[in-house]
mmCIF file of C-alpha atoms in Angstrom:
data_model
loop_
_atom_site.group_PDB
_atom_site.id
_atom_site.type_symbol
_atom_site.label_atom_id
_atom_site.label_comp_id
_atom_site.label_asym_id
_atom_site.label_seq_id
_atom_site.Cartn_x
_atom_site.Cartn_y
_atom_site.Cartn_z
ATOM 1 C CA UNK X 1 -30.807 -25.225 0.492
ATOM 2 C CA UNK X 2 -34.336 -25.844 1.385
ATOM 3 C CA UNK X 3 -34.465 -22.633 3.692
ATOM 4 C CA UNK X 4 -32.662 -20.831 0.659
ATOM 5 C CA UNK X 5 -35.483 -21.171 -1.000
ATOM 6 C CA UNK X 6 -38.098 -20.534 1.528
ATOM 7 C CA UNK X 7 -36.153 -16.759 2.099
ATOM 8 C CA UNK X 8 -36.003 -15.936 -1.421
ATOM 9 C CA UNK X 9 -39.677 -16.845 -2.145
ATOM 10 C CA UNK X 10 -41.014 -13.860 -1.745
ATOM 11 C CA UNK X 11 -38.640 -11.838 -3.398
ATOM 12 C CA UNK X 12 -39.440 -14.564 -6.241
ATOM 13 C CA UNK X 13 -42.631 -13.731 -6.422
ATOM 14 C CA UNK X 14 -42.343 -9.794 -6.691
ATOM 15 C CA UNK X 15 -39.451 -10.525 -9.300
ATOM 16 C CA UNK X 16 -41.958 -12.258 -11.327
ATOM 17 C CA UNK X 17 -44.118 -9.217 -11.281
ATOM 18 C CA UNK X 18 -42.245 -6.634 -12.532
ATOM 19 C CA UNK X 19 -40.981 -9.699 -15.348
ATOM 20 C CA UNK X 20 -44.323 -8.889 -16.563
ATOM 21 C CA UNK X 21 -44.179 -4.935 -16.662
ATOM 22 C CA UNK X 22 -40.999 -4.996 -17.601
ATOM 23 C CA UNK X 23 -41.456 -7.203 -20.453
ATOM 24 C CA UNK X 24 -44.266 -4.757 -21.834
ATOM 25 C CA UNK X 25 -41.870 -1.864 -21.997
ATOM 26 C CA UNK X 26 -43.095 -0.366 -18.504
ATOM 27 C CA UNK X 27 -41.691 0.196 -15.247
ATOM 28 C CA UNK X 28 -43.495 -0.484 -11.786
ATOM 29 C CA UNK X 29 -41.255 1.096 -8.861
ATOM 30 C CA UNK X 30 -43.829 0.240 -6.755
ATOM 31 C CA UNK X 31 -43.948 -2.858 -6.432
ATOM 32 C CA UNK X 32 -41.863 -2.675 -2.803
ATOM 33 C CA UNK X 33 -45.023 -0.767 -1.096
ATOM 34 C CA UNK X 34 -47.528 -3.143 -2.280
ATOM 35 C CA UNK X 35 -45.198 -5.684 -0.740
ATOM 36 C CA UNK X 36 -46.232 -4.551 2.567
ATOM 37 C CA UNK X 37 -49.281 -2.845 2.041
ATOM 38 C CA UNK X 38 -51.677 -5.386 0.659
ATOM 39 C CA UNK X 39 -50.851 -7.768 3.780
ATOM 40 C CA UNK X 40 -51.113 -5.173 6.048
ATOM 41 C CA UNK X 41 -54.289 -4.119 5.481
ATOM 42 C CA UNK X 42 -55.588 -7.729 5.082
ATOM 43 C CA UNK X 43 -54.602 -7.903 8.575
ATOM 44 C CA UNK X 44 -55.936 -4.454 10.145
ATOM 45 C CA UNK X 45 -59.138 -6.019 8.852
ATOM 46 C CA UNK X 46 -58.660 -9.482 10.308
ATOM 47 C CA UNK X 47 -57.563 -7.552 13.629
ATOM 48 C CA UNK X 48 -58.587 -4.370 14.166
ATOM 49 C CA UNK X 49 -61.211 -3.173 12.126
ATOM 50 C CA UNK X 50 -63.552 -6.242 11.740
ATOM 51 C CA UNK X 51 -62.291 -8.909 14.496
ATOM 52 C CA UNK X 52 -64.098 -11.878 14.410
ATOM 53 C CA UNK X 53 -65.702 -11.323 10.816
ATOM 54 C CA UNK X 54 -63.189 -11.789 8.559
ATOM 55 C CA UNK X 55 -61.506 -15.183 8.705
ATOM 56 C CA UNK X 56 -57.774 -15.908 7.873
ATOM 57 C CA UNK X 57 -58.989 -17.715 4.234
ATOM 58 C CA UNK X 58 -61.068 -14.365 3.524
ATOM 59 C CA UNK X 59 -57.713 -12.381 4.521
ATOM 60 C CA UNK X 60 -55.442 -13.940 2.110
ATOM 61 C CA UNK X 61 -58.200 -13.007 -0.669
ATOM 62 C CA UNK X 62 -58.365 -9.681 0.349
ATOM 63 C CA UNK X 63 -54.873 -9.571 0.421
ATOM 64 C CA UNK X 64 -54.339 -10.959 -3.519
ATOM 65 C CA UNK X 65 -57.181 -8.464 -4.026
ATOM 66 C CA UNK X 66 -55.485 -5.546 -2.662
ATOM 67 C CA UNK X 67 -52.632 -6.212 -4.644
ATOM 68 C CA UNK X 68 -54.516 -6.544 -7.940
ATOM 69 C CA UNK X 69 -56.724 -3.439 -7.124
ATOM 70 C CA UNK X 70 -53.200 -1.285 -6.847
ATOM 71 C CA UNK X 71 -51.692 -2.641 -9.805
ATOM 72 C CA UNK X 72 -55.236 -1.371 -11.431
ATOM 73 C CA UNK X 73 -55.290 1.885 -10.147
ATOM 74 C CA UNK X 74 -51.398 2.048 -11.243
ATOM 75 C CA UNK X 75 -52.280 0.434 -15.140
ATOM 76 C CA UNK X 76 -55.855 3.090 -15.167
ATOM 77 C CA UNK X 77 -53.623 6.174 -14.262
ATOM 78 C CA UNK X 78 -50.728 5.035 -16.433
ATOM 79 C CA UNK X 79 -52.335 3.815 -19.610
ATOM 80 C CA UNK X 80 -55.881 5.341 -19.458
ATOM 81 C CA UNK X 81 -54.818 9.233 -18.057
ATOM 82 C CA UNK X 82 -51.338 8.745 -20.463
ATOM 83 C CA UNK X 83 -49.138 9.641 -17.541
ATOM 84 C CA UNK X 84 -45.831 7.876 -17.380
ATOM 85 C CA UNK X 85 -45.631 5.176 -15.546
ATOM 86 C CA UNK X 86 -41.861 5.813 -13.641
ATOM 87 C CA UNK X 87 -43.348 8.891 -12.269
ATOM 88 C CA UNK X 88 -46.643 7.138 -11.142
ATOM 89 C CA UNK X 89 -45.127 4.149 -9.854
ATOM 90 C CA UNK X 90 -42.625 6.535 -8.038
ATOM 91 C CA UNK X 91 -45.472 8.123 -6.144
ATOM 92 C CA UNK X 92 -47.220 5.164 -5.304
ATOM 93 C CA UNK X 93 -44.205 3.837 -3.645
ATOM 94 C CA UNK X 94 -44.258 6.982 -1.345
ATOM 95 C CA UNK X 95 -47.860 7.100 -0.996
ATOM 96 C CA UNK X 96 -48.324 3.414 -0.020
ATOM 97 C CA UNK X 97 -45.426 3.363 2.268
ATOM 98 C CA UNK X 98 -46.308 6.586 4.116
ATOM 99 C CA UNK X 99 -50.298 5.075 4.457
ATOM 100 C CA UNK X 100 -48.942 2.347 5.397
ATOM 101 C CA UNK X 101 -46.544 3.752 8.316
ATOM 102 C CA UNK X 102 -49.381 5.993 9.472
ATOM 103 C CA UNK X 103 -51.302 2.561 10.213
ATOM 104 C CA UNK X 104 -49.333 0.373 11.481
ATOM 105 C CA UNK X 105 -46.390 2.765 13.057
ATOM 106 C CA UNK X 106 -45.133 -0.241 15.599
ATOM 107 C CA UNK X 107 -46.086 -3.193 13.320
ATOM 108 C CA UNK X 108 -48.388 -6.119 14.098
ATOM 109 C CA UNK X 109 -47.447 -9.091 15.718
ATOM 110 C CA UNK X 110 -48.938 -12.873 16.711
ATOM 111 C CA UNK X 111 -50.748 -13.352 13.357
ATOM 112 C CA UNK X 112 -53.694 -15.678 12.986
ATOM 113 C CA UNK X 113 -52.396 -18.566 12.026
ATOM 114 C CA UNK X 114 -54.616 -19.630 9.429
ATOM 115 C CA UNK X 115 -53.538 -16.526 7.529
ATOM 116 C CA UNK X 116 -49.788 -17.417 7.489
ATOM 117 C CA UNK X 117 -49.862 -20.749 6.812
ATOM 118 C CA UNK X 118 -48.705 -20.373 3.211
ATOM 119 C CA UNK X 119 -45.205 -18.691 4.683
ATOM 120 C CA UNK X 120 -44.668 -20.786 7.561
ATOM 121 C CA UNK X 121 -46.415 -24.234 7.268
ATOM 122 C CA UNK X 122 -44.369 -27.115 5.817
ATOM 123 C CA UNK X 123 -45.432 -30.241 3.636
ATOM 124 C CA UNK X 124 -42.679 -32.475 5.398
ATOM 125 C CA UNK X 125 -39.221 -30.849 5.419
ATOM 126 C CA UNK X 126 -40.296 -28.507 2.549
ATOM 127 C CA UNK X 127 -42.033 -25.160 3.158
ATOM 128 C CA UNK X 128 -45.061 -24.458 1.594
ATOM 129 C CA UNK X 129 -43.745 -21.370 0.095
ATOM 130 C CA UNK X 130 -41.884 -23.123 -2.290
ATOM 131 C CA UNK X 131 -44.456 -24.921 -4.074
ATOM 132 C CA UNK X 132 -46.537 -21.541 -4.294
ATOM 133 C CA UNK X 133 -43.591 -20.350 -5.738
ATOM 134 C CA UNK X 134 -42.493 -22.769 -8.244
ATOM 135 C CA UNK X 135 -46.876 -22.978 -9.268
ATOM 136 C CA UNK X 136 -46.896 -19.309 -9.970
ATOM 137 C CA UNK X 137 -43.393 -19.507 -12.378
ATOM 138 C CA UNK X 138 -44.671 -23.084 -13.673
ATOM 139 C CA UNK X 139 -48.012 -20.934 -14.803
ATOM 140 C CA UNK X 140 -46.137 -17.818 -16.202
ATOM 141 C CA UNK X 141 -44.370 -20.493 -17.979
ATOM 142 C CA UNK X 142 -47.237 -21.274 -19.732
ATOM 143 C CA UNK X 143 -48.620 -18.104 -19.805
ATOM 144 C CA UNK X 144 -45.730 -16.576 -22.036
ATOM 145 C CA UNK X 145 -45.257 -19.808 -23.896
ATOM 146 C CA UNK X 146 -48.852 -20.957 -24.953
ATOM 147 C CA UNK X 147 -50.908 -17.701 -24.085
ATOM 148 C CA UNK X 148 -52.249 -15.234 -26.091
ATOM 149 C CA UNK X 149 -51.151 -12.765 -23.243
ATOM 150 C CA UNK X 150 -47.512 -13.645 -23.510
ATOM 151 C CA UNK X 151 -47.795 -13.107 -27.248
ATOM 152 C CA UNK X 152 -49.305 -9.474 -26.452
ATOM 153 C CA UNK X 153 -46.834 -8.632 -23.967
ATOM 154 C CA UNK X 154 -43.695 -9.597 -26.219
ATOM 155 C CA UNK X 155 -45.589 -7.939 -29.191
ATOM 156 C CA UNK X 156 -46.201 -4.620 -26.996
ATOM 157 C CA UNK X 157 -42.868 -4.156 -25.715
ATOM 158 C CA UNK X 158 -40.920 -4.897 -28.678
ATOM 159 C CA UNK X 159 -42.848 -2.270 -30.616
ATOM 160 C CA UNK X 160 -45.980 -0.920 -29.726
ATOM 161 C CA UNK X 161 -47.224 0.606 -33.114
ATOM 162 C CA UNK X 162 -46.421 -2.810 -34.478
ATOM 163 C CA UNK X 163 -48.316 -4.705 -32.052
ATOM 164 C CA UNK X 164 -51.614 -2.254 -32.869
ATOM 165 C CA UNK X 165 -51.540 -2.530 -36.597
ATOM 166 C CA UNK X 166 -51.502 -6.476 -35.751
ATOM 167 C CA UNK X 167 -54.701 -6.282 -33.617
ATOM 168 C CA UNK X 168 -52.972 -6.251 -29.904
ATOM 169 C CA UNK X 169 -55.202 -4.512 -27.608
ATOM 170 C CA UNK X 170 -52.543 -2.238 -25.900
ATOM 171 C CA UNK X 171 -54.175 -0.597 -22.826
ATOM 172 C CA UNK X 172 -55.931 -4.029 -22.516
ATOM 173 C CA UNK X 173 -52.316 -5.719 -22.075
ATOM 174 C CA UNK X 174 -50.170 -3.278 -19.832
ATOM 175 C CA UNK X 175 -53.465 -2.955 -17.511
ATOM 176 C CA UNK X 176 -53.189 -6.746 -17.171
ATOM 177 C CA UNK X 177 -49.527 -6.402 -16.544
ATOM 178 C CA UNK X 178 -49.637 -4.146 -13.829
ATOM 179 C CA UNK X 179 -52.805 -6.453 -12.068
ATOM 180 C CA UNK X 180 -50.482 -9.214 -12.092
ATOM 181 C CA UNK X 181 -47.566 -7.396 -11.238
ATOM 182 C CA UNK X 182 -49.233 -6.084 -7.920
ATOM 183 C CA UNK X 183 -51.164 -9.273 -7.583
ATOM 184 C CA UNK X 184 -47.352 -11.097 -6.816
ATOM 185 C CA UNK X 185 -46.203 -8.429 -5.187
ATOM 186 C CA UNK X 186 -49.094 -9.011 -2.385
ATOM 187 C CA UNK X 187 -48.402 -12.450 -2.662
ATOM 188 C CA UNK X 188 -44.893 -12.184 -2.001
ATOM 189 C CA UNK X 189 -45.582 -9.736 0.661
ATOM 190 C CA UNK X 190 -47.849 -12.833 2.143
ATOM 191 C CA UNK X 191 -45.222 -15.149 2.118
ATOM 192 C CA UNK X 192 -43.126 -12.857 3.870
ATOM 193 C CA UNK X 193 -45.658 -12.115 6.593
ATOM 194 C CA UNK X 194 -46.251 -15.575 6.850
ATOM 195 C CA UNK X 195 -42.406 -16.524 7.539
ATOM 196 C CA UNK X 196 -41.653 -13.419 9.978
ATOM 197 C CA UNK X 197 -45.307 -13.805 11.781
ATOM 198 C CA UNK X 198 -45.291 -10.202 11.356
ATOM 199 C CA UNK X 199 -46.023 -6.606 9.433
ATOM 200 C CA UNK X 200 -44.434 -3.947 9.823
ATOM 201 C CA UNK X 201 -44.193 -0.410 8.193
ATOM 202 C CA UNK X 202 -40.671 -1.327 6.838
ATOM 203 C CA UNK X 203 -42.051 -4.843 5.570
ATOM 204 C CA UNK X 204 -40.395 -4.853 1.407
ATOM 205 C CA UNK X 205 -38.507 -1.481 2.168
ATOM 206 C CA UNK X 206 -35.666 -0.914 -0.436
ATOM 207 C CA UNK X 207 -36.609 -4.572 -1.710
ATOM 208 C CA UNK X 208 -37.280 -2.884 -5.328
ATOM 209 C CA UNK X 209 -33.221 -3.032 -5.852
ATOM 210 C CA UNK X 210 -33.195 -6.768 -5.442
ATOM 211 C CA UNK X 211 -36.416 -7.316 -7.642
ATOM 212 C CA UNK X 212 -35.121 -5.162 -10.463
ATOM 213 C CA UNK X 213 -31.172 -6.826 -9.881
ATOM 214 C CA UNK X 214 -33.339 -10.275 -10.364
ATOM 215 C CA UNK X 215 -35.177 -9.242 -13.357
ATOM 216 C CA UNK X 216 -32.458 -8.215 -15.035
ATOM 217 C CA UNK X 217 -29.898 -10.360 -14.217
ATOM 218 C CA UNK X 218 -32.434 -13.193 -15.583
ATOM 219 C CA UNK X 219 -31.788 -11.513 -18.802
ATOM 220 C CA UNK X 220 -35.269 -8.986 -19.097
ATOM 221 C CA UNK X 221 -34.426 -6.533 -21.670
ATOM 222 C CA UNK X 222 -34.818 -2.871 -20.058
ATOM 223 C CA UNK X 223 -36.654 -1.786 -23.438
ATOM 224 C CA UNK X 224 -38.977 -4.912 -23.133
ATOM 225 C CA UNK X 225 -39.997 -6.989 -25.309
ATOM 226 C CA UNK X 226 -37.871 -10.027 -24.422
ATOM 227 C CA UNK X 227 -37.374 -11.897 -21.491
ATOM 228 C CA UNK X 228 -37.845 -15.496 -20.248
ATOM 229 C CA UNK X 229 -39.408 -17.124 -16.935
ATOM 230 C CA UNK X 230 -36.538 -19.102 -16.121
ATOM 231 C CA UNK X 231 -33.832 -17.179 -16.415
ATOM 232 C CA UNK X 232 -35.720 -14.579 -13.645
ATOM 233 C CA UNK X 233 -35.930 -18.268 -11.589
ATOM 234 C CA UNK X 234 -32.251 -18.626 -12.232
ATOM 235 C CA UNK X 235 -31.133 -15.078 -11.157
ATOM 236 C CA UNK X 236 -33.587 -15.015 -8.219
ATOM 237 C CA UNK X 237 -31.692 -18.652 -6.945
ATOM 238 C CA UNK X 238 -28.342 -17.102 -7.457
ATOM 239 C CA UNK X 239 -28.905 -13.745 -5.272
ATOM 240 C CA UNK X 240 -30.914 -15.776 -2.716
ATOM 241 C CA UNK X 241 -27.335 -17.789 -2.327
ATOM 242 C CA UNK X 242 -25.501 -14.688 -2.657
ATOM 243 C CA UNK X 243 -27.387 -13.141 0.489
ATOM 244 C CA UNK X 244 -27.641 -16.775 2.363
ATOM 245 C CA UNK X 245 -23.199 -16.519 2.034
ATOM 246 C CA UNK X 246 -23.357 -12.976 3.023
ATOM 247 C CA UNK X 247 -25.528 -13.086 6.061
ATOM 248 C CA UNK X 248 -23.527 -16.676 6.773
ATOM 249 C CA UNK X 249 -20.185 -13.946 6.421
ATOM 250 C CA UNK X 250 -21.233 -11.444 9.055
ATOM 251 C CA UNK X 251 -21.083 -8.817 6.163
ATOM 252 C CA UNK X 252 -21.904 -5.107 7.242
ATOM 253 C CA UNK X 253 -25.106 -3.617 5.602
ATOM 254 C CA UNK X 254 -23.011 -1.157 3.963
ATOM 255 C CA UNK X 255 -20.760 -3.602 2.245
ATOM 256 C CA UNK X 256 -24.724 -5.818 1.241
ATOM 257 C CA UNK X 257 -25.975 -2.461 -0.133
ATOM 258 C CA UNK X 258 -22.513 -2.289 -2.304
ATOM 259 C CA UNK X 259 -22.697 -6.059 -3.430
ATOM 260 C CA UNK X 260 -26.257 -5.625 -4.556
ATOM 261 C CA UNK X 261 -25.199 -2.270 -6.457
ATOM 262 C CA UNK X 262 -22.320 -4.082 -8.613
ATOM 263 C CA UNK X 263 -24.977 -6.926 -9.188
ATOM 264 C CA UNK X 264 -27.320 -4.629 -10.644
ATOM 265 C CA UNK X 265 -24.663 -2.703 -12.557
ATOM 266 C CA UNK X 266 -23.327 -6.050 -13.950
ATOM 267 C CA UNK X 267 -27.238 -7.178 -15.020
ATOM 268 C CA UNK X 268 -27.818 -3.712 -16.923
ATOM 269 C CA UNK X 269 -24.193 -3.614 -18.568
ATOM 270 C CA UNK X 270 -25.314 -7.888 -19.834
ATOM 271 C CA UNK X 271 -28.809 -6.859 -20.744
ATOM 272 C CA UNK X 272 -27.629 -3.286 -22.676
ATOM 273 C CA UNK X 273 -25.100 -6.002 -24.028
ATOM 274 C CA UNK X 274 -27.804 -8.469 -25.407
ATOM 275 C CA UNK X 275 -30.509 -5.399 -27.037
ATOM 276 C CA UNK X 276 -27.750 -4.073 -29.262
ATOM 277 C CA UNK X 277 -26.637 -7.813 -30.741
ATOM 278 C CA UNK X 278 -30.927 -8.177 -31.088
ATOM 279 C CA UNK X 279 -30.547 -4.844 -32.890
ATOM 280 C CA UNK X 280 -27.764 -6.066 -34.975
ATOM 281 C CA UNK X 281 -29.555 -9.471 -35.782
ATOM 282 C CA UNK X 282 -32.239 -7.376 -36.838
#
């Protein structure tokens, strides 16, 4: 169960993410390409373009910083220029992934080790992941249930001109989102790297199905607005032993991509199911 875990970790992390957009109303589709981009470059730097100069420690900041800088640019163009942020997040997802095949076409392999300790290391039988996993939902915990921020967010994506009158800084709050969105996404993308040794052009490809199945399965309303830590925890166990049993099976790719499809169909039929009884109620 341990290694259950460990796997799903990363896609944990990048769940928790778009929890946050997609709690403030918003969409992020490009989360995926930060996945792999953020570590990637952290690692051209650590490699390639400054060997010797930038230590493993300094690579895993860069790499958190990456992933916050993208999330910036995404919440600057989205909020600040007014442009929707599907369409945005829809070309960053192109524009990351084809920057990111044009540097690292065949990958990079035999990592310093210092820089994927997080994904690989273990603290007796249980992988270090894990605990960087259950710290960041243990603090999002608190963040939506004591923070002003979780307030905002809720406030925001339940109903915007609402959430002005009362004083809620909106830009302020969906430019945060999108930071911490891309900041797990990177972090997820570092676990990842950590537990494959590896980066690779295709590193988080066609992930963003999972993330969003996991979102919304975890009972994230799709208008925003509502939405809870632990169920996202919950959902993201339940796929992660859902792909352990079908990788255990021998299931063909095709058949995964099907299974995944119904999942995600099933969340967004529960979670239209759920907005119109919090219509009703209201």
């Amino acid at each position: 169960m341990l290694n259950v875990i460990w796997a799903s970790a990363p896609l944990g992390l990048t769940a928790l993410g778009l929890f946050f957009v997609l709690l403030a109303g918003q969409l992020d589709l490009s989360l995926e390409s930060t996945y792999g981009f953020a570590p990637a470059i952290a690692v051209l730097f650590m490699t390639q373009w400054l060997p010797g100069l930038v230590p493993p420690v300094v690579g895993v900041v860069l790499t958190v910083l990456v992933g916050a800088g993208v999330g910036l640019l995404i919440g600057s163009l989205s909020v600040l220029a007014r442009v929707n942020a599907f369409l945005i997040t829809l070309a960053m997802l192109l524009l990351l992934r084809g920057v990111l095949i044009a540097l690292i076409p065949e990958g990079i392999y035999y990592l310093p080790e210092g820089y994927t300790f997080l994904g690989s290391a273990r603290l007796g039988e249980v992988p270090i992941a894990i605990f960087v996993l259950a710290a960041a939902y243990l603090l999002a915990y608190a963040v939506m249930r004591f923070h002003s921020f979780g307030k905002a967010l809720q406030a925001v994506g339940s109903n915007e001109r609402a959430a002005q009158i009362s004083g809620t800084s909106i830009q302020r709050t969906l430019m945060i989102a999108f930071m911490v969105a891309g900041t797990c996404a990177a972090v997820g993308g570092l676990l990842e790297v950590g537990r494959t040794q590896s980066v690779s052009a295709n590193t988080g490809d066609g992930s963003i199905l999972l993330v969003f199945a996991a979102v919304i399965l975890g009972g994230t309303s799709i208008r925003g607005g509502h939405g809870r830590v632990t169920g996202v925890a919950g959902a993201v166990l339940v796929l992660a032993v859902i792909e352990n049993m079908l990788n255990l099976s021998g299931i063909d790719p095709s058949i995964r991509q099907i299974v995944y499809g119904g999942i995600l169909l099933t969340g967004i039929y529960i979670a239209s199911l759920q907005d119109r009884v919090r219509a009703r109620a209201s």
